[in-house]
Amino acid sequence: MARTILDKETRRQQLLDAAIRVFARRGYLETSIDDIITEADVARGTFYLYFPGKKEIFLAVIDHYFELLSELVKELMAREWPAKLERARLKEHVLTWLRFFAEHRDLTKVIYREATSIDPEFEDRWNRLSETVKRFLVERVRRLQRNGVLRETLDPRAWALFMEGIFHTAICNYILQSDRPDLDWLAEQWVDFMLWGITPERRP
Amino acid sequence: MARTILDKETRRQQLLDAAIRVFARRGYLETSIDDIITEADVARGTFYLYFPGKKEIFLAVIDHYFELLSELVKELMAREWPAKLERARLKEHVLTWLRFFAEHRDLTKVIYREATSIDPEFEDRWNRLSETVKRFLVERVRRLQRNGVLRETLDPRAWALFMEGIFHTAICNYILQSDRPDLDWLAEQWVDFMLWGITPERRP
Amino acid sequence: MARTILDKETRRQQLLDAAIRVFARRGYLETSIDDIITEADVARGTFYLYFPGKKEIFLAVIDHYFELLSELVKELMAREWPAKLERARLKEHVLTWLRFFAEHRDLTKVIYREATSIDPEFEDRWNRLSETVKRFLVERVRRLQRNGVLRETLDPRAWALFMEGIFHTAICNYILQSDRPDLDWLAEQWVDFMLWGITPERRP
Amino acid sequence: MARTILDKETRRQQLLDAAIRVFARRGYLETSIDDIITEADVARGTFYLYFPGKKEIFLAVIDHYFELLSELVKELMAREWPAKLERARLKEHVLTWLRFFAEHRDLTKVIYREATSIDPEFEDRWNRLSETVKRFLVERVRRLQRNGVLRETLDPRAWALFMEGIFHTAICNYILQSDRPDLDWLAEQWVDFMLWGITPERRP
DNA sequence: AATGAATGAGATTTCATTCAT
DNA sequence: CATGAATGAAATCTCATTCAT
C-alpha cells in the first residue's frame, strides 16, 4: 500500500468516515477492525495510532453524531416558538429533524440501531443524547401549558417519551427503510396526530 | 456435574430460559456459550445437542417470543372492538400490551434492544413480527374510519408506525428502565394523547 | 429404535461387519463411533458393551483379518511346493492370494491402506502379520535355492520384500481400484516377471 | 515469545518444515495444530495466517513433495537411457531414487504412510503423483521393447505397477525402518531381480 | 507517521466415552 | 442387555491488539 502522510485530523476523519460506512453496512458486532481499515485503505497499525480500539472508534462515531445533533438543537432552541400552536411552524420544526436524519442516513443507522445494545458505555452516551433532546422538549411544553395553548392533563414527560418513540420508528422503520422517504407526508401526519390524535375533527 | 436426564423438550426449554436470562443481563455480544451453559447448569456438549450455535439459540429465543406475541395478538383480535371509541376499552387494550411486556421483561429486553442489530437474519425475523402487529392495527383503524368514529385524514399506516414507535420507547425507555413502572399512568397518558393529541380539550 | 436382543457373538459380529464397511468407505480417521452404530443400527451404549473404544474395534478388525489370512497361509503351507519351478503351480499360488484379497475387498482396503499409519499398536499388529507371511516365503526360497532351481545370488529377504511390495500395489492400485480386476492377467504377468525379470527370453 | 518478522515465504517454509517433522513423528491423526506451532516456535494465530487449517498444511506438504519429486523425474528424464540394458546404468538409476527417499526420510514417511489414508483429497493428490511417475516408466519400457532389448511379453503397465510396489515396500519396510539402510545392497538385489527374476542365471 | 506480520487470549466446536433409565 | 441423553477434555479457529521494521 502506498504510504501517504496526511495531517492528523484528516486521517482521523478518514477513519471515522470509513467506520460510519462499515458500521452502517454490517453493524457493530459484525464489523471487524479489518473491515474498517480496508474501507479506509489504511494499514492495521495506523488505526491504532488514532483510536485505542473498536469500542473507542464507535464512541467517537457517537460523539460525532452528538456534535451534529447538538448544533441542530442549539439552532432549534434559538428559533422562538410561537405563543400559540401554529400547525405550519410545528410541521417545519418536525421536518427540520426528519431532514437531518435523512441527510445523515449512515450515521443515524449506526446510532439508532446499535448504540443502545452493544455496551453500557455506548448506552450511557446515547442516554445523555436522548436526555438533552427530551429536556428541551419538556421545557417547551411546560411553557405552552402555562400559556394555556396546550392540554393541561398532558404529562410533558409522557409526551417527550411518545415523541422520542415516534422519532425512533419514523427513522428506523420509515426513513431508513425506504429509498425515497416522503418526509412531507410523514411530517403532515405527525403534526396532525400530535395536535388532534385520532378523534374526528372538532377544530374551531 | 450431576447427570440428569430430561426429555428433549424440557431440556431445550431449560437452555432457552437460561439463554433469555443471560442475553437480557449481558447482551448478545457479551454472552458466550459458556455463560449460557453455566446459567443452565449443563455441560458444554449438551448445548450443541440442542442448538447448532449461539446465533441459532438467539433465533430460537426470538421465535419463542414470536409465539407468545402471536398468542396475545390472536387473543386481542378475538376481542370485538367497540363500534365507537371507548376510552376505557382502549386503555384496557393498551394495558394488556404493556402488561405483557412488563411480565416478559427479560425476553422483551433481549428482543427490543438487540434483535434488530445483531444479524440480518435476526432483523428479518423481527420485521415479520412487527409486520404482523401492524397489519392488525391498520385493519382495525380502517374499520373505525368506515364507521366515521375515527378522523378521516389519519393515514392508518402512519398511525401504526407511530403506535409502534410509542411502544418501542415506552418499553425501552420506561418499562425496562424503572423498577416499578406505573403502567396505569402510562396507559392513561397514551390513550389521552392518542385520542386528542396535545390540543386542549374540546370534547363534547 | 427397536430393542433387539441377540446373543453376544452375533451382536459382536454385527458391529464388526458394520465397522469394516464404514472403515473401508470413510477411513479410520473420518469414521466416528456414530457412523459405526448407525451402520450397525445399534445404540451408542451398546457399542461400548462390546468394544472398549474405536481403537479397539479397529484392532479387532485387524485380528479378524489376521485369522482369515492365517487360515490361508496354513492351507498354502500344507500344499507341497514342487522341487522345480513350475510356472503353472506358481501362478495358481499367486492367484489364490489375489482371489483372497478380491473376495475381502472392504477388509483389505481397511488393512492395507490404514493399518500402518494410524497408531503404533495397529502398526505392530500389521507387522506381525507381515512377518508371518515373509518368514513363510523366505523359508520356501531357501529350500528351492538349496535344490539349485533358484538363482543363488537372490537374497531371500530382498525377494520377500519385493513380493510384499508387489502385493501391496497389486492390491491397492489395481485390485481395489478397478471394478472388475483381471486377476488372471495380473497373475500371468507376475509369474513371468518373477521368473525371468525384464530380460528377453532365453528359456530352455 | 520473541516476535520475529520474516518475509512471507520464509515463514511459510518454516511452518511447512515443522509440519513435516511433526507429521513424520506423530502421524497426521495424532498431530495437532498445537504440535506444529510448538515445533515451529510460532504463535497460534500465525499458523492461521499461512494455512487455513490442518488439512491444508498437509496438502501443502504433499505439494512440496510433489515439486521435489517432479524435479527428480525431470532430471532422470533428461538422462538418456542406453539403447541396451546396462546393469550399471540401471543400478545408478535405482540408487538415485533410493537416495532421494533416504534423504527426505521425514517427508517420505509422511507421504508414503499417510497420504492415501487420511482424506479423499489427499489420495487424489497422491494418485496424480503416482501417475506421473508411472507414465514415465511405461514410456521408457515401450522404447526398450521396440529396440528388442526388453522381453516382449512384458506388459509395461504391469511392470510399472510392480516397480511402484517394490518402491513402496523398499521405502516403508526397509529404508524407513532401518537406521542405516544399505542402499547399495538394495539396488543390487533390485536390478538383479528386475533383469533376471528368480531363475538361475542363463546369461550370455 | 505508517506499515502489516505476529501475537495469544478466549471463543467456538467436536466427539469418544459415560451412565441414569 | 439395551438405550441414548449427557458429559467434558481437547481440539479448532477468530480477531482485537501489539510492535519490529
CSV table of C-alpha atoms in Angstrom, one decimal, chain A:
chain,number,residue,atom,x,y,z
A,1,MET,CA,0.0,0.0,0.0
A,2,ALA,CA,1.2,3.4,-0.8
A,3,ARG,CA,2.4,5.3,2.3
A,4,THR,CA,0.5,8.5,2.3
A,5,ILE,CA,1.2,11.0,5.0
A,6,LEU,CA,-1.7,13.2,6.0
A,7,ASP,CA,-2.2,15.6,8.8
A,8,LYS,CA,-3.6,14.0,12.0
A,9,GLU,CA,-7.1,15.5,11.7
A,10,THR,CA,-7.7,14.4,8.1
A,11,ARG,CA,-6.5,10.9,8.8
A,12,ARG,CA,-8.7,10.7,11.8
A,13,GLN,CA,-11.7,11.9,9.9
A,14,GLN,CA,-10.9,9.4,7.1
A,15,LEU,CA,-11.0,6.6,9.6
A,16,LEU,CA,-14.2,7.9,11.2
A,17,ASP,CA,-16.0,8.1,7.9
A,18,ALA,CA,-14.9,4.7,6.9
A,19,ALA,CA,-16.1,3.4,10.3
A,20,ILE,CA,-19.5,5.0,9.9
A,21,ARG,CA,-20.0,3.4,6.5
A,22,VAL,CA,-18.9,0.0,7.6
A,23,PHE,CA,-20.9,0.1,10.9
A,24,ALA,CA,-24.0,1.2,8.9
A,25,ARG,CA,-23.5,-1.6,6.5
A,26,ARG,CA,-22.5,-4.5,8.7
A,27,GLY,CA,-23.4,-3.5,12.2
A,28,TYR,CA,-21.1,-3.1,15.2
A,29,LEU,CA,-20.8,-6.8,16.0
A,30,GLU,CA,-20.1,-8.0,12.5
A,31,THR,CA,-17.6,-5.2,11.8
A,32,SER,CA,-14.0,-6.1,12.3
A,33,ILE,CA,-11.1,-3.7,12.5
A,34,ASP,CA,-10.1,-5.3,9.3
A,35,ASP,CA,-13.3,-4.1,7.6
A,36,ILE,CA,-12.6,-0.5,8.8
A,37,ILE,CA,-9.0,-0.4,7.7
A,38,THR,CA,-9.9,-2.0,4.3
A,39,GLU,CA,-12.6,0.6,3.8
A,40,ALA,CA,-10.3,3.4,4.9
A,41,ASP,CA,-7.4,1.9,2.8
A,42,VAL,CA,-5.1,2.3,5.8
A,43,ALA,CA,-2.7,-0.1,7.5
A,44,ARG,CA,-3.7,-2.1,10.6
A,45,GLY,CA,-1.2,-0.2,12.8
A,46,THR,CA,-2.3,3.1,11.6
A,47,PHE,CA,-5.8,2.5,13.0
A,48,TYR,CA,-4.3,2.1,16.5
A,49,LEU,CA,-2.4,5.4,16.1
A,50,TYR,CA,-5.7,7.2,16.0
A,51,PHE,CA,-8.1,5.1,18.1
A,52,PRO,CA,-7.3,2.8,21.1
A,53,GLY,CA,-9.7,0.2,19.7
A,54,LYS,CA,-13.0,-0.8,18.2
A,55,LYS,CA,-15.1,0.4,21.1
A,56,GLU,CA,-13.5,3.7,21.1
A,57,ILE,CA,-13.9,4.5,17.4
A,58,PHE,CA,-17.6,3.6,17.9
A,59,LEU,CA,-17.8,6.0,20.8
A,60,ALA,CA,-16.1,8.6,18.6
A,61,VAL,CA,-18.8,8.0,16.0
A,62,ILE,CA,-21.5,8.6,18.6
A,63,ASP,CA,-19.7,11.7,19.8
A,64,HIS,CA,-19.5,12.9,16.2
A,65,TYR,CA,-23.3,12.4,15.9
A,66,PHE,CA,-23.8,14.1,19.3
A,67,GLU,CA,-22.0,17.2,18.0
A,68,LEU,CA,-24.1,17.4,14.8
A,69,LEU,CA,-27.2,16.9,16.8
A,70,SER,CA,-26.2,19.5,19.4
A,71,GLU,CA,-25.8,22.1,16.7
A,72,LEU,CA,-29.3,21.3,15.4
A,73,VAL,CA,-30.7,21.5,18.9
A,74,LYS,CA,-29.0,24.8,19.5
A,75,GLU,CA,-30.3,26.2,16.3
A,76,LEU,CA,-33.9,25.0,17.1
A,77,MET,CA,-33.7,26.4,20.6
A,78,ALA,CA,-32.7,29.7,19.1
A,79,ARG,CA,-35.8,29.8,17.0
A,80,GLU,CA,-38.5,31.4,19.1
A,81,TRP,CA,-41.6,29.1,19.4
A,82,PRO,CA,-44.8,30.9,18.9
A,83,ALA,CA,-47.1,31.5,21.8
A,84,LYS,CA,-49.8,29.6,20.1
A,85,LEU,CA,-49.8,26.2,18.4
A,86,GLU,CA,-49.2,27.0,14.8
A,87,ARG,CA,-49.5,24.0,12.6
A,88,ALA,CA,-47.1,25.3,9.9
A,89,ARG,CA,-44.5,26.2,12.4
A,90,LEU,CA,-44.7,22.8,14.1
A,91,LYS,CA,-44.5,21.0,10.8
A,92,GLU,CA,-41.5,23.0,9.8
A,93,HIS,CA,-39.9,22.0,13.1
A,94,VAL,CA,-40.6,18.3,12.6
A,95,LEU,CA,-39.3,18.5,9.1
A,96,THR,CA,-36.1,20.0,10.2
A,97,TRP,CA,-35.5,17.0,12.4
A,98,LEU,CA,-36.5,14.5,9.7
A,99,ARG,CA,-34.3,16.1,7.1
A,100,PHE,CA,-31.4,15.9,9.5
A,101,PHE,CA,-31.8,12.1,9.8
A,102,ALA,CA,-32.4,11.6,6.1
A,103,GLU,CA,-29.2,13.5,5.4
A,104,HIS,CA,-27.1,11.5,7.8
A,105,ARG,CA,-28.6,8.1,7.0
A,106,ASP,CA,-25.5,6.0,7.7
A,107,LEU,CA,-24.7,7.7,10.9
A,108,THR,CA,-28.3,7.6,12.0
A,109,LYS,CA,-28.5,3.9,11.2
A,110,VAL,CA,-25.5,3.2,13.4
A,111,ILE,CA,-26.7,5.2,16.3
A,112,TYR,CA,-30.4,4.3,16.3
A,113,ARG,CA,-29.9,0.6,15.8
A,114,GLU,CA,-26.9,-0.2,17.8
A,115,ALA,CA,-25.9,2.4,20.3
A,116,THR,CA,-28.2,1.1,23.0
A,117,SER,CA,-27.5,-2.6,22.7
A,118,ILE,CA,-23.8,-3.1,22.5
A,119,ASP,CA,-22.1,-1.8,25.5
A,120,PRO,CA,-23.1,0.0,28.7
A,121,GLU,CA,-20.8,2.9,27.8
A,122,PHE,CA,-22.5,3.3,24.4
A,123,GLU,CA,-25.8,3.2,26.1
A,124,ASP,CA,-24.8,5.9,28.6
A,125,ARG,CA,-23.6,8.2,25.8
A,126,TRP,CA,-26.9,7.6,24.0
A,127,ASN,CA,-28.9,8.3,27.0
A,128,ARG,CA,-27.2,11.6,27.6
A,129,LEU,CA,-28.0,12.5,24.0
A,130,SER,CA,-31.6,11.5,24.4
A,131,GLU,CA,-32.0,13.4,27.7
A,132,THR,CA,-30.7,16.6,26.1
A,133,VAL,CA,-33.4,16.4,23.5
A,134,LYS,CA,-36.1,15.5,25.9
A,135,ARG,CA,-35.3,18.2,28.4
A,136,PHE,CA,-35.6,20.7,25.5
A,137,LEU,CA,-39.0,19.3,24.6
A,138,VAL,CA,-40.3,19.2,28.2
A,139,GLU,CA,-39.4,22.7,28.8
A,140,ARG,CA,-41.1,23.9,25.6
A,141,VAL,CA,-44.3,22.0,26.5
A,142,ARG,CA,-44.4,23.4,30.0
A,143,ARG,CA,-44.2,26.9,28.6
A,144,LEU,CA,-47.0,26.3,26.2
A,145,GLN,CA,-49.1,24.7,29.0
A,146,ARG,CA,-48.6,27.8,31.1
A,147,ASN,CA,-49.9,29.9,28.2
A,148,GLY,CA,-53.0,27.6,28.1
A,149,VAL,CA,-52.5,26.6,24.5
A,150,LEU,CA,-51.7,23.1,25.4
A,151,ARG,CA,-53.8,20.5,27.1
A,152,GLU,CA,-53.2,20.6,30.9
A,153,THR,CA,-53.7,16.9,31.5
A,154,LEU,CA,-50.8,16.1,29.2
A,155,ASP,CA,-47.8,15.0,31.2
A,156,PRO,CA,-44.8,16.6,29.5
A,157,ARG,CA,-42.5,13.6,30.3
A,158,ALA,CA,-45.0,11.2,28.8
A,159,TRP,CA,-45.2,13.4,25.7
A,160,ALA,CA,-41.5,13.6,25.4
A,161,LEU,CA,-41.4,9.8,25.6
A,162,PHE,CA,-44.0,9.5,22.9
A,163,MET,CA,-42.2,11.9,20.7
A,164,GLU,CA,-39.0,10.0,21.1
A,165,GLY,CA,-40.8,6.8,20.2
A,166,ILE,CA,-42.4,8.3,17.1
A,167,PHE,CA,-39.0,9.6,16.1
A,168,HIS,CA,-37.5,6.2,16.6
A,169,THR,CA,-39.8,4.3,14.3
A,170,ALA,CA,-40.2,7.1,11.9
A,171,ILE,CA,-36.5,6.9,11.5
A,172,CYS,CA,-35.8,3.1,11.8
A,173,ASN,CA,-38.9,1.8,10.1
A,174,TYR,CA,-39.6,4.5,7.6
A,175,ILE,CA,-36.8,6.8,6.7
A,176,LEU,CA,-34.0,4.2,6.9
A,177,GLN,CA,-36.1,1.6,5.1
A,178,SER,CA,-37.5,3.4,2.0
A,179,ASP,CA,-35.3,4.6,-0.7
A,180,ARG,CA,-37.1,7.9,-1.2
A,181,PRO,CA,-39.0,8.6,2.1
A,182,ASP,CA,-41.8,11.1,1.7
A,183,LEU,CA,-40.8,13.4,4.6
A,184,ASP,CA,-43.6,15.8,3.9
A,185,TRP,CA,-46.3,13.2,4.2
A,186,LEU,CA,-44.7,12.0,7.4
A,187,ALA,CA,-44.4,15.4,8.9
A,188,GLU,CA,-48.0,16.2,7.9
A,189,GLN,CA,-49.3,13.0,9.6
A,190,TRP,CA,-47.1,13.6,12.6
A,191,VAL,CA,-48.3,17.1,13.3
A,192,ASP,CA,-52.0,16.2,12.8
A,193,PHE,CA,-51.7,13.3,15.1
A,194,MET,CA,-49.8,15.2,17.6
A,195,LEU,CA,-52.3,18.1,17.6
A,196,TRP,CA,-55.6,16.2,17.5
A,197,GLY,CA,-54.9,12.5,18.0
A,198,ILE,CA,-57.2,10.1,16.2
A,199,THR,CA,-60.5,11.7,17.1
A,200,PRO,CA,-62.5,13.3,14.2
A,201,GLU,CA,-62.0,17.0,13.8
A,202,ARG,CA,-63.7,19.3,16.2
A,203,ARG,CA,-61.3,22.1,15.4
A,204,PRO,CA,-62.5,25.7,15.7
